[in-house]
Coordinates of C-alpha atoms in Angstrom, one line a residue:
X1 CA -5.0 24.6 -41.8
X2 CA -6.1 23.3 -38.4
X3 CA -5.1 25.3 -35.3
X4 CA -1.7 24.3 -33.8
X5 CA -3.0 25.4 -30.4
X6 CA -6.6 25.0 -29.3
X7 CA -7.3 25.6 -25.6
X8 CA -10.7 25.5 -23.9
X9 CA -11.6 27.3 -20.6
X10 CA -14.2 26.7 -17.8
X11 CA -15.8 30.2 -17.8
X12 CA -15.7 30.3 -14.0
X13 CA -16.0 34.1 -13.9
X14 CA -13.5 34.3 -11.1
X15 CA -10.9 36.6 -12.8
X16 CA -13.6 39.3 -13.5
X17 CA -15.3 39.2 -10.1
X18 CA -14.5 42.0 -7.7
X19 CA -14.2 41.9 -3.9
X20 CA -15.5 44.4 -1.2
X21 CA -12.7 46.9 -2.2
X22 CA -13.5 46.7 -5.9
X23 CA -10.5 44.5 -6.7
X24 CA -10.3 41.6 -9.2
X25 CA -8.4 38.4 -8.4
X26 CA -5.1 39.6 -9.9
X27 CA -5.4 43.0 -8.3
X28 CA -5.8 41.4 -4.9
X29 CA -2.6 39.4 -5.5
X30 CA -0.7 42.6 -6.5
X31 CA -2.0 44.6 -3.6
X32 CA -0.8 42.0 -1.1
X33 CA 2.7 42.9 -2.2
X34 CA 2.1 46.7 -1.8
X35 CA 4.9 47.1 0.8
X36 CA 7.6 46.1 -1.6
X37 CA 9.9 48.9 -2.7
X38 CA 10.5 47.2 -6.1
X39 CA 7.5 45.2 -7.6
X40 CA 7.4 43.4 -10.9
X41 CA 3.9 42.5 -12.0
X42 CA 3.5 40.0 -14.9
X43 CA -0.1 39.6 -15.9
X44 CA -1.8 39.1 -19.3
X45 CA -3.7 41.8 -21.3
X46 CA -7.2 42.7 -19.8
X47 CA -6.3 41.4 -16.4
X48 CA -6.6 44.9 -14.9
X49 CA -2.9 45.9 -14.5
X50 CA -3.8 49.6 -14.8
X51 CA -6.4 49.5 -12.0
X52 CA -3.9 47.4 -9.9
X53 CA -1.4 50.2 -10.2
X54 CA -4.0 52.7 -9.0
X55 CA -4.6 50.7 -5.9
X56 CA -0.8 50.3 -5.2
X57 CA 0.0 53.9 -5.9
X58 CA -2.8 55.3 -3.7
X59 CA -1.6 53.0 -0.8
X60 CA 2.0 54.2 -1.2
X61 CA 0.9 57.9 -1.4
X62 CA -1.6 57.9 1.5
X63 CA -0.4 55.1 3.8
X64 CA 3.3 54.6 3.1
X65 CA 4.3 58.3 3.0
X66 CA 5.5 58.7 -0.6
X67 CA 5.2 62.1 -2.1
X68 CA 4.4 61.5 -5.8
X69 CA 3.4 58.8 -8.3
X70 CA 4.7 59.0 -11.9
X71 CA 3.2 56.6 -14.4
X72 CA 5.1 56.1 -17.7
X73 CA 3.5 54.4 -20.7
X74 CA 5.1 53.5 -24.1
X75 CA 2.6 55.5 -26.3
X76 CA 0.1 58.3 -25.8
X77 CA -3.0 56.1 -26.5
X78 CA -2.3 53.9 -23.5
X79 CA -2.3 56.9 -21.2
X80 CA -6.1 56.8 -21.2
X81 CA -6.0 53.6 -19.1
X82 CA -4.8 55.8 -16.2
X83 CA -7.4 58.6 -16.4
X84 CA -9.2 59.6 -13.2
X85 CA -11.2 56.7 -11.9
X86 CA -13.8 56.5 -9.1
X87 CA -12.6 53.7 -6.8
X88 CA -14.4 54.6 -3.6
X89 CA -17.8 53.7 -4.9
X90 CA -16.6 50.1 -5.0
X91 CA -15.2 50.1 -1.5
X92 CA -11.6 51.4 -1.8
X93 CA -10.4 54.2 0.6
X94 CA -9.7 56.8 -2.1
X95 CA -10.3 57.7 -5.8
X96 CA -7.7 57.9 -8.5
X97 CA -7.3 61.6 -9.6
X98 CA -5.1 62.9 -12.4
X99 CA -5.3 66.6 -13.0
X100 CA -5.6 67.7 -16.6
X101 CA -2.3 69.5 -16.5
X102 CA -0.6 66.3 -15.3
X103 CA -1.8 64.1 -18.1
X104 CA 1.1 64.5 -20.6
X105 CA -0.2 61.8 -23.0
X106 CA -1.5 64.5 -25.3
X107 CA -0.5 65.6 -28.8
X108 CA 2.7 67.6 -29.2
X109 CA 6.5 67.2 -28.8
X110 CA 8.5 66.5 -25.6
X111 CA 9.7 70.1 -25.1
X112 CA 6.7 71.6 -23.3
X113 CA 6.0 68.3 -21.6
X114 CA 9.4 68.2 -20.0
X115 CA 8.7 71.6 -18.6
X116 CA 5.3 70.3 -17.3
X117 CA 7.1 67.3 -15.8
X118 CA 9.6 69.6 -14.0
X119 CA 6.8 71.8 -12.7
X120 CA 5.1 68.7 -11.3
X121 CA 8.3 67.5 -9.5
X122 CA 8.7 70.9 -7.9
X123 CA 5.0 71.4 -7.1
X124 CA 2.3 70.0 -4.8
X125 CA 0.4 67.7 -7.2
X126 CA 0.8 64.0 -6.5
X127 CA 0.0 62.1 -9.7
X128 CA 1.4 62.4 -13.2
X129 CA 1.0 60.3 -16.4
X130 CA 3.5 60.6 -19.3
X131 CA 5.1 58.6 -22.1
X132 CA 8.4 56.7 -21.8
X133 CA 9.8 59.3 -24.2
X134 CA 8.8 62.2 -21.9
X135 CA 10.2 60.4 -18.9
X136 CA 13.5 59.8 -20.6
X137 CA 13.8 63.5 -21.7
X138 CA 12.8 64.9 -18.3
X139 CA 15.2 62.6 -16.5
X140 CA 18.1 64.3 -18.3
X141 CA 17.1 67.5 -16.7
X142 CA 16.7 66.1 -13.1
X143 CA 19.0 65.0 -10.4
X144 CA 18.3 61.4 -9.3
X145 CA 17.6 62.7 -5.7
X146 CA 14.4 64.4 -7.0
X147 CA 12.9 60.9 -7.2
X148 CA 13.4 60.3 -3.4
X149 CA 10.1 59.0 -1.9
X150 CA 8.4 58.9 -5.3
X151 CA 6.7 56.0 -7.0
X152 CA 7.9 55.4 -10.6
X153 CA 5.5 53.0 -12.4
X154 CA 6.6 51.7 -15.8
X155 CA 3.9 50.2 -17.9
X156 CA 4.8 47.6 -20.7
X157 CA 8.1 47.1 -18.8
X158 CA 9.5 44.8 -21.6
X159 CA 10.5 48.1 -23.3
X160 CA 13.2 48.4 -20.7
X161 CA 16.5 46.6 -21.6
X162 CA 19.7 45.8 -19.8
X163 CA 21.5 46.7 -23.1
X164 CA 23.9 49.6 -22.4
X165 CA 22.3 51.6 -25.3
X166 CA 18.8 51.4 -23.7
X167 CA 18.1 54.9 -22.2
X168 CA 15.1 53.6 -20.3
X169 CA 17.2 50.7 -18.8
X170 CA 20.0 53.1 -17.8
X171 CA 17.4 55.5 -16.2
X172 CA 16.0 52.6 -14.2
X173 CA 19.4 51.4 -13.0
X174 CA 20.6 54.9 -12.1
X175 CA 17.5 56.1 -10.2
X176 CA 17.4 52.9 -8.1
X177 CA 21.0 53.2 -7.2
X178 CA 20.9 56.9 -6.3
X179 CA 17.5 57.5 -4.8
X180 CA 14.9 56.0 -2.5
X181 CA 12.4 55.6 -5.4
X182 CA 9.8 52.9 -5.4
X183 CA 9.3 51.0 -8.6
X184 CA 6.2 49.2 -10.0
X185 CA 7.0 47.5 -13.3
X186 CA 4.1 46.0 -15.2
X187 CA 4.1 43.9 -18.4
X188 CA 1.7 41.7 -20.3
X189 CA 4.6 39.8 -21.8
X190 CA 5.9 36.6 -20.1
X191 CA 9.4 37.1 -21.7
X192 CA 12.2 39.3 -20.6
X193 CA 13.2 40.0 -24.1
X194 CA 14.2 38.2 -27.3
X195 CA 17.9 38.5 -26.9
X196 CA 18.8 41.1 -24.3
X197 CA 17.3 40.7 -20.8
X198 CA 15.1 43.4 -19.4
X199 CA 17.1 43.5 -16.2
X200 CA 20.5 42.2 -15.2
X201 CA 20.2 39.2 -12.7
X202 CA 21.5 41.2 -9.8
X203 CA 18.9 44.0 -10.5
X204 CA 16.0 41.6 -11.0
X205 CA 16.8 39.9 -7.7
X206 CA 15.7 43.1 -5.9
X207 CA 12.1 42.8 -7.2
X208 CA 9.2 41.1 -5.6
X209 CA 7.5 39.2 -8.5
X210 CA 3.8 38.9 -8.8
X211 CA 2.7 36.6 -11.6
X212 CA -0.9 36.1 -12.8
X213 CA -0.8 33.6 -15.7
X214 CA -2.8 33.5 -18.9
X215 CA -4.6 30.3 -17.9
X216 CA -5.9 31.9 -14.6
X217 CA -7.1 34.9 -16.6
X218 CA -8.8 33.2 -19.4
X219 CA -10.2 30.3 -17.3
X220 CA -11.9 32.9 -15.1
X221 CA -13.8 34.7 -17.8
X222 CA -17.5 34.8 -18.1
X223 CA -18.0 34.6 -21.9
X224 CA -14.8 33.5 -23.6
X225 CA -14.7 29.7 -23.9
X226 CA -11.8 28.9 -26.2
X227 CA -8.8 30.3 -28.0
X228 CA -7.2 29.0 -31.2
X229 CA -3.8 29.8 -32.7
X230 CA -3.3 28.8 -36.3
X231 CA -1.3 29.4 -39.4
X232 CA -2.2 29.8 -43.1
X233 CA 0.6 29.4 -45.5
X234 CA 0.4 31.3 -48.8
X235 CA 2.2 31.5 -52.1
X236 CA 3.0 34.7 -54.1
X237 CA 1.4 37.8 -52.5
X238 CA -0.5 37.8 -49.2
X239 CA -3.2 40.0 -50.7
X240 CA -4.2 37.1 -52.9
X241 CA -4.6 34.8 -49.8
X242 CA -6.1 37.2 -47.2
X243 CA -9.7 36.6 -48.5
X244 CA -9.4 32.9 -47.5
X245 CA -8.9 33.8 -43.8
X246 CA -10.8 37.1 -43.4
X247 CA -14.3 36.6 -42.1
X248 CA -16.0 40.0 -41.8
X249 CA -18.7 38.5 -39.6
X250 CA -16.0 38.4 -36.9
X251 CA -14.7 41.6 -35.3
X252 CA -11.1 41.6 -36.7
X253 CA -7.8 43.4 -36.4
X254 CA -5.5 42.9 -39.4
X255 CA -1.9 43.8 -38.9
X256 CA -0.3 44.2 -42.3
X257 CA 3.5 43.6 -42.7
X258 CA 6.2 46.2 -42.1
X259 CA 7.3 47.9 -45.2
X260 CA 10.8 46.6 -44.5
X261 CA 9.7 43.0 -44.6
X262 CA 9.7 40.6 -47.5
X263 CA 5.9 40.2 -47.3
X264 CA 5.2 43.9 -47.9
X265 CA 4.4 45.2 -51.4
X266 CA 6.2 48.4 -50.3
X267 CA 3.0 50.4 -50.7
X268 CA 1.1 50.2 -47.4
X269 CA -1.7 52.5 -48.5
X270 CA -2.4 50.4 -51.6
X271 CA -2.5 47.3 -49.4
X272 CA -5.2 48.9 -47.3
X273 CA -7.2 49.8 -50.5
X274 CA -6.8 46.3 -51.7
X275 CA -8.1 44.9 -48.5
X276 CA -11.1 47.2 -48.6
X277 CA -11.8 46.1 -52.2
X278 CA -11.7 42.4 -51.0
X279 CA -14.4 43.3 -48.4
X280 CA -16.6 45.2 -50.9
X281 CA -17.1 48.7 -52.2
X282 CA -16.4 51.8 -50.2
X283 CA -19.5 53.9 -49.7
X284 CA -18.1 56.9 -47.8
X285 CA -15.7 57.9 -44.9
X286 CA -17.4 59.6 -42.0
X287 CA -15.8 63.1 -41.7
X288 CA -16.3 63.3 -38.0
X289 CA -15.1 59.9 -36.9
X290 CA -12.9 58.7 -39.8
X291 CA -14.8 55.4 -40.0
X292 CA -14.9 54.0 -43.5
X293 CA -18.2 52.4 -44.5
X294 CA -17.9 49.5 -47.0
X295 CA -20.8 47.6 -48.6
X296 CA -19.9 43.9 -48.3
X297 CA -19.9 42.0 -51.6
X298 CA -21.8 39.0 -50.5
X299 CA -25.0 40.6 -49.0
X300 CA -24.6 44.4 -49.1
X301 CA -24.1 44.6 -45.3
X302 CA -22.2 47.8 -44.2
X303 CA -18.9 46.9 -42.7
X304 CA -17.3 49.7 -40.6
X305 CA -13.5 49.9 -41.0
X306 CA -10.9 51.9 -39.1
X307 CA -7.7 52.6 -41.0
X308 CA -4.7 53.1 -38.6
X309 CA -2.2 52.8 -41.4
X310 CA -2.8 56.4 -42.6
X311 CA 0.0 58.9 -42.0
X312 CA -1.9 62.2 -41.6
X313 CA -1.8 63.0 -37.8
X314 CA -5.2 64.7 -37.5
X315 CA -6.9 61.9 -39.4
X316 CA -5.2 59.3 -37.2
X317 CA -6.1 61.2 -34.0
X318 CA -9.7 61.4 -35.2
X319 CA -10.1 57.6 -35.7
X320 CA -8.1 56.8 -32.5
X321 CA -10.4 59.1 -30.6
X322 CA -13.4 57.2 -32.0
X323 CA -11.9 53.9 -31.0
X324 CA -11.6 55.0 -27.4
X325 CA -15.3 55.8 -27.2
X326 CA -16.6 52.5 -28.7
X327 CA -19.4 51.0 -26.5
X328 CA -21.0 48.4 -28.7
X329 CA -20.0 45.6 -31.1
X330 CA -22.0 47.5 -33.8
X331 CA -19.7 50.5 -33.6
X332 CA -16.9 48.8 -35.6
X333 CA -16.2 45.6 -37.6
X334 CA -12.6 45.8 -38.9
X335 CA -9.3 47.5 -37.9
X336 CA -6.4 47.6 -40.4
X337 CA -3.2 48.5 -38.6
X338 CA 0.6 48.4 -39.1
X339 CA 2.4 49.5 -36.0
X340 CA -0.6 50.5 -33.8
X341 CA -3.3 48.4 -32.1
X342 CA -0.9 46.1 -30.3
X343 CA 0.1 46.5 -26.7
X344 CA -2.3 48.3 -24.4
X345 CA -4.9 48.7 -27.1
X346 CA -8.4 47.9 -25.9
X347 CA -11.1 46.8 -28.3
X348 CA -12.8 44.2 -26.2
X349 CA -15.2 43.1 -28.9
X350 CA -12.3 41.8 -31.1
X351 CA -12.7 38.1 -32.0
X352 CA -9.9 37.6 -34.6
X353 CA -6.3 38.9 -34.7
X354 CA -5.1 38.3 -38.2
X355 CA -1.4 39.1 -38.7
X356 CA 0.6 39.0 -41.9
X357 CA 4.2 37.8 -41.8
X358 CA 6.4 36.3 -39.0
X359 CA 6.9 38.7 -36.1
X360 CA 10.5 38.8 -34.9
X361 CA 9.5 39.3 -31.3
X362 CA 7.7 36.8 -29.1
X363 CA 6.7 39.8 -27.0
X364 CA 5.0 41.4 -30.0
X365 CA 3.1 38.2 -30.8
X366 CA 1.8 37.8 -27.3
X367 CA 0.7 41.4 -27.3
X368 CA -1.2 40.9 -30.6
X369 CA -2.9 37.8 -29.4
X370 CA -3.9 39.8 -26.3
X371 CA -6.0 42.1 -28.5
X372 CA -8.6 39.3 -29.1
X373 CA -8.5 37.6 -25.7
X374 CA -10.6 40.2 -23.7
X375 CA -13.8 38.9 -22.3
X376 CA -16.9 40.2 -24.1
X377 CA -20.5 39.1 -24.4
X378 CA -20.3 39.1 -28.2
X379 CA -17.8 36.1 -28.4
X380 CA -17.1 32.7 -27.0
X381 CA -14.0 32.0 -29.2
X382 CA -10.9 34.1 -29.8
X383 CA -8.7 33.4 -32.8
X384 CA -5.1 34.4 -33.8
X385 CA -4.1 33.6 -37.4
X386 CA -0.7 34.2 -38.8
X387 CA -0.4 34.4 -42.6
X388 CA 3.1 33.1 -43.5
X389 CA 4.8 32.9 -46.9
X390 CA 5.6 29.3 -47.8
X391 CA 8.9 28.6 -49.6
X392 CA 9.0 27.9 -53.3
X393 CA 11.5 25.9 -55.2
X394 CA 12.5 28.8 -57.5
X395 CA 12.6 31.2 -54.6
X396 CA 16.1 32.6 -53.8
X397 CA 14.9 33.2 -50.3
X398 CA 14.0 29.6 -49.5
X399 CA 16.2 29.5 -46.4
X400 CA 14.6 32.7 -45.0
X401 CA 11.1 31.4 -45.7
X402 CA 11.8 28.1 -44.0
X403 CA 13.2 29.9 -41.0
X404 CA 10.1 32.1 -40.7
X405 CA 7.9 29.1 -40.9
X406 CA 9.8 27.2 -38.2
X407 CA 10.0 30.2 -35.9
X408 CA 6.3 30.9 -36.3
X409 CA 5.6 27.3 -35.3
X410 CA 7.9 27.5 -32.3
X411 CA 6.3 30.7 -31.3
X412 CA 2.9 28.9 -31.2
X413 CA 4.4 26.1 -29.2
X414 CA 5.5 28.6 -26.6
X415 CA 2.1 30.2 -26.5
X416 CA 0.6 26.8 -26.0
X417 CA 2.8 26.5 -22.9
X418 CA 1.7 29.9 -21.6
X419 CA -2.0 29.3 -22.2
X420 CA -2.3 25.7 -20.8
X421 CA -3.2 24.9 -17.2
X422 CA -0.4 25.1 -14.6
X423 CA 0.6 21.8 -12.9
X424 CA 2.6 21.1 -9.8
X425 CA 5.0 18.2 -10.3
X426 CA 6.0 16.0 -7.4
X427 CA 8.2 12.9 -7.0
X428 CA 6.2 9.6 -6.9
X429 CA 7.5 7.7 -3.9
X430 CA 5.5 4.5 -4.3
X431 CA 2.4 3.0 -5.9
X432 CA 0.2 4.3 -3.1
X433 CA 1.5 7.9 -3.5
X434 CA -1.5 9.6 -5.1
X435 CA -1.5 13.1 -6.5
X436 CA -3.4 16.0 -4.9
X437 CA -5.5 18.6 -6.8
X438 CA -3.5 20.1 -9.7
X439 CA -0.6 17.7 -9.1
X440 CA 1.2 15.2 -11.3
X441 CA 3.3 12.5 -9.6
X442 CA 6.3 11.3 -11.6
X443 CA 8.7 8.5 -10.7
X444 CA 12.4 9.5 -10.6
X445 CA 11.5 13.2 -10.7
X446 CA 13.8 15.7 -8.9
X447 CA 12.0 18.4 -7.0
X448 CA 13.7 21.8 -6.3
X449 CA 16.3 21.3 -3.6
X450 CA 17.2 25.0 -3.2
X451 CA 15.3 28.3 -3.0
X452 CA 17.1 29.5 -6.1
X453 CA 15.7 26.6 -8.2
X454 CA 12.2 27.1 -6.7
X455 CA 12.3 30.8 -7.6
X456 CA 13.4 30.1 -11.2
X457 CA 10.6 27.5 -11.6
X458 CA 8.0 29.8 -10.0
X459 CA 8.9 33.0 -12.0
X460 CA 11.0 32.2 -15.0
X461 CA 9.8 28.9 -16.5
X462 CA 8.3 30.6 -19.6
X463 CA 11.4 32.8 -19.9
X464 CA 13.5 29.7 -20.1
X465 CA 11.2 28.1 -22.6
X466 CA 11.4 31.3 -24.7
X467 CA 15.2 31.0 -24.8
X468 CA 15.0 27.3 -25.7
X469 CA 12.5 27.8 -28.5
X470 CA 14.4 30.8 -30.0
X471 CA 17.7 28.9 -30.0
X472 CA 18.7 28.1 -33.7
X473 CA 20.0 24.7 -32.9
X474 CA 16.7 23.8 -31.1
X475 CA 14.6 25.1 -34.0
X476 CA 16.5 22.8 -36.4
X477 CA 16.2 19.8 -34.0
X478 CA 12.5 20.1 -33.2
X479 CA 11.0 18.7 -36.5
X480 CA 12.3 15.3 -35.6
X481 CA 15.8 14.9 -37.0
X482 CA 17.4 14.8 -33.6
X483 CA 16.8 12.1 -30.9
X484 CA 14.5 13.5 -28.2
X485 CA 17.0 12.5 -25.4
X486 CA 19.6 14.6 -27.1
X487 CA 17.2 17.6 -27.1
X488 CA 16.2 17.0 -23.5
X489 CA 19.5 15.9 -21.9
X490 CA 22.1 17.7 -24.0
X491 CA 20.7 20.8 -25.7
X492 CA 18.3 22.1 -23.1
X493 CA 20.8 21.8 -20.2
X494 CA 23.3 23.9 -22.2
X495 CA 20.8 26.7 -22.6
X496 CA 20.0 26.6 -18.9
X497 CA 23.7 26.7 -17.9
X498 CA 24.2 29.8 -20.2
X499 CA 21.1 31.5 -18.7
X500 CA 22.0 30.7 -15.1
X501 CA 25.8 30.2 -14.9
X502 CA 25.7 30.3 -11.0
X503 CA 23.7 27.0 -10.8
X504 CA 25.3 23.8 -9.7
X505 CA 25.0 20.7 -11.9
X506 CA 22.4 19.3 -9.6
X507 CA 20.4 22.5 -9.8
X508 CA 20.6 22.6 -13.6
X509 CA 19.2 19.0 -13.7
X510 CA 16.3 20.0 -11.4
X511 CA 15.5 23.0 -13.7
X512 CA 15.9 20.8 -16.8
X513 CA 13.5 18.1 -15.5
X514 CA 10.9 20.8 -14.7
X515 CA 11.2 22.4 -18.2
X516 CA 11.0 19.0 -20.0
X517 CA 8.2 17.6 -17.9
X518 CA 6.1 20.8 -18.0
X519 CA 6.5 21.0 -21.8
X520 CA 5.6 17.4 -22.4
X521 CA 2.6 17.4 -20.1
X522 CA 1.2 20.7 -21.4
X523 CA 1.7 19.8 -25.0
X524 CA 0.3 16.3 -24.7
X525 CA -3.0 14.8 -26.0
X526 CA -5.2 13.6 -23.1
X527 CA -7.9 11.0 -22.8
X528 CA -10.0 9.9 -19.8
X529 CA -11.3 6.4 -19.0
X530 CA -13.4 6.4 -15.9
X531 CA -11.3 8.0 -13.1
X532 CA -8.0 7.5 -15.0
X533 CA -6.3 10.0 -17.2
X534 CA -4.0 9.0 -20.1
X535 CA -1.5 11.1 -22.1
X536 CA -0.2 10.2 -25.5
X537 CA 3.5 9.6 -25.6
X538 CA 5.6 8.1 -28.4
X539 CA 2.4 7.1 -30.3
X540 CA 0.6 5.4 -27.4
X541 CA -1.4 6.5 -24.4
X542 CA 0.2 6.2 -21.0
X543 CA -1.6 6.3 -17.6
X544 CA -0.5 9.6 -16.0
X545 CA -0.2 7.8 -12.7
X546 CA 2.5 5.6 -14.2
X547 CA 4.8 8.3 -15.6
X548 CA 8.5 8.1 -15.0
X549 CA 11.2 10.7 -15.9
X550 CA 13.1 8.2 -18.0
X551 CA 10.0 7.8 -20.2
X552 CA 9.4 11.6 -20.5
X553 CA 13.0 12.2 -21.5
X554 CA 12.4 10.0 -24.6
X555 CA 9.7 12.3 -25.8
X556 CA 10.2 15.3 -28.1
X557 CA 8.1 17.8 -26.2
X558 CA 7.4 20.0 -29.2
X559 CA 7.0 17.6 -32.2
X560 CA 3.2 17.5 -32.4
X561 CA 3.1 21.0 -34.0
X562 CA 5.4 19.8 -36.8
X563 CA 3.2 16.8 -37.4
X564 CA 0.3 19.2 -38.0
X565 CA 2.5 21.3 -40.3
X566 CA 3.5 18.2 -42.3
X567 CA -0.2 17.4 -43.0
X568 CA -1.0 21.0 -43.9
X569 CA 1.6 21.8 -46.7
X570 CA 2.3 20.0 -49.9
X571 CA 4.9 17.3 -50.3
X572 CA 7.1 19.7 -52.3
X573 CA 7.0 22.3 -49.6
X574 CA 7.8 19.7 -46.9
X575 CA 10.7 18.5 -48.9
X576 CA 12.1 22.1 -49.2
X577 CA 11.7 22.5 -45.4
X578 CA 13.7 19.3 -44.7
X579 CA 16.3 20.2 -47.3
X580 CA 16.8 23.6 -45.7
X581 CA 17.2 22.1 -42.3
X582 CA 19.6 19.4 -43.6
X583 CA 21.7 22.1 -45.3
X584 CA 22.4 23.6 -41.9
X585 CA 22.5 20.4 -39.9
X586 CA 23.7 20.5 -36.4
X587 CA 27.3 19.3 -35.9
X588 CA 27.6 16.0 -34.0
X589 CA 28.9 16.3 -30.5
X590 CA 30.4 13.8 -28.1
X591 CA 27.4 14.2 -25.7
X592 CA 24.9 13.4 -28.5
X593 CA 27.0 10.4 -29.7
X594 CA 27.1 9.0 -26.1
X595 CA 23.3 9.1 -25.9
X596 CA 22.8 7.6 -29.4
X597 CA 25.4 4.7 -29.0
X598 CA 23.1 2.3 -27.1
X599 CA 20.3 3.2 -29.6
X600 CA 22.6 2.4 -32.5
X601 CA 23.4 -1.0 -31.0
X602 CA 19.7 -1.7 -30.4
X603 CA 19.0 -0.7 -34.0
X604 CA 21.7 -3.1 -35.3
X605 CA 20.2 -5.9 -33.2
X606 CA 16.7 -5.4 -34.4
X607 CA 17.5 -4.8 -38.1
X608 CA 20.6 -6.9 -38.7
X609 CA 22.4 -3.9 -40.0
X610 CA 23.8 -0.5 -38.8
X611 CA 21.8 2.7 -39.3
X612 CA 22.3 4.4 -42.6
X613 CA 23.0 8.1 -42.9
X614 CA 21.2 7.9 -46.3
X615 CA 17.9 6.6 -44.8
X616 CA 14.6 8.5 -45.4
X617 CA 14.0 8.3 -41.6
X618 CA 15.6 11.4 -40.0
X619 CA 16.3 9.6 -36.7
X620 CA 18.1 6.7 -38.5
X621 CA 20.1 9.3 -40.5
X622 CA 21.2 10.9 -37.3
X623 CA 22.2 7.6 -35.8
X624 CA 24.1 6.8 -39.0
X625 CA 25.9 10.2 -38.7
X626 CA 26.7 9.4 -35.0
X627 CA 28.2 6.0 -36.0
X628 CA 30.5 7.8 -38.5
X629 CA 31.4 10.3 -35.8
X630 CA 32.2 7.5 -33.3
X631 CA 34.3 5.6 -35.9
X632 CA 36.3 8.7 -36.7
X633 CA 36.9 9.5 -33.1
X634 CA 38.1 5.9 -32.5
X635 CA 40.4 6.1 -35.5
X636 CA 41.9 9.3 -34.1
X637 CA 42.5 7.6 -30.8
X638 CA 44.3 4.8 -32.6
X639 CA 46.7 7.1 -34.4

């Protein structure tokens, strides 16, 4: 199946260059906000968030008068990112030093680590690294005032939640309310969460936000030139299909499905053994490193495999220790993982992230994709492939399978939005009003009229798109059965109003236009003719200089991916998908009927008949349903 998303980059090298103080582009941007008490840093994997935190923490300790810096990470393996680091050699005023007794990301339970945490808080040492779990446990033994004049840095901040049952979220709210703590929150995800926000709006408003987007990061690499996101739909068991997408010439991480998922065989160890058999014949497992040596079937080449699915703690620690020390592409070829090797995991040589089954969290997907998007001299292309079970006519779980397919597609659409270049949209005043660099001028476009709208557009645009693309009604509408103007003018504004209930109608419209325009432009197909650029809309190419908001509102911003899907599955599977969507069709609303009424009249004029609800064209079907709705409403009014 062709990639649904394929993005190329310019290899400018800018995102990996360092300045006179040893800082990359993103780190400079973060450091400029160092005086903020609460700082939220959103930047993609491999952009240097760990080093950025070191610069920020040292400034707060030595120049802002803070006493201590506490760094909390979600799992032990990520703690290595904050080991002692020589920064002064590259021009910074101090080095980052973590004493061995203050690195609590070591094997063992939280009991002794809590005692070490408490000793640290009462002693003279200034820097401590621990897990989220240790921080939560230690916090229960401390008064909030103990965090006065301390920096608390939380890595992978999307683990925090505003949910009342989230202990980390409660900790954060309590310590900010009852102490003078400084917070640096860091995340590689662009989404607050999949249902519950990370922070309540009033808490989030306290944070200074620093955003470094995916396009800036990848466009500024030296080696990586392109990134593809694709899907492979399989029947029966995934182990029979994995050989079609596994290329052992590419450095690959395979994430097998959770044992609780429908894709799993319920025997994760047997799944690993089957994958090894697909690659070739196991020769031996190195007793010191844990690396499995497999002779490849095709040519006898030795493929080095790391098994992170195993349960035995010592064996897992041995292979994890080996992975931390990898220096060359020749050191490893394949990682097989289940819950590990996602966020914060660094294997820069990885070229292909192959994931089995739909992942319920957009945050998890973006983290997995981040495993293969690090810049490395051994690759020019990075690939994410998702193996998804396709529905079968005799399958009792057809609805679930269709849902998973649609959600996987919408996830890729969101990633396309994140990975594409960032444009600035301006109102086109007249024909002589030409756009500046990175600008697109649009007739009738409403620019932000308030700081509130500008802040939402600057910081939250991908969050809004995530909410839209996770909405069940939107997912059902996107394949083409709902008129684009209904999606753009009725469904999307409702989601914006629910997300930001404080916005006025005018502000909602400004945010709506930004979301729709940004989505259409980023998802469009482009052509150039001389000095003119054209974008494909509604089946034809339009001069970008002649765009108008009324035209853009008539475009389904996300339909292209479903067109690729329709060409990549059998007619029977496509029929099942359409039937499953039809079975849960969206109820007709007055707002939708109002938008469709002039289209119904135009259809009648052109075809000499009203639209039929039994047509094979899904848009005609919807107009036919709207006509029935309108007639019923008029009948009620006449009673």
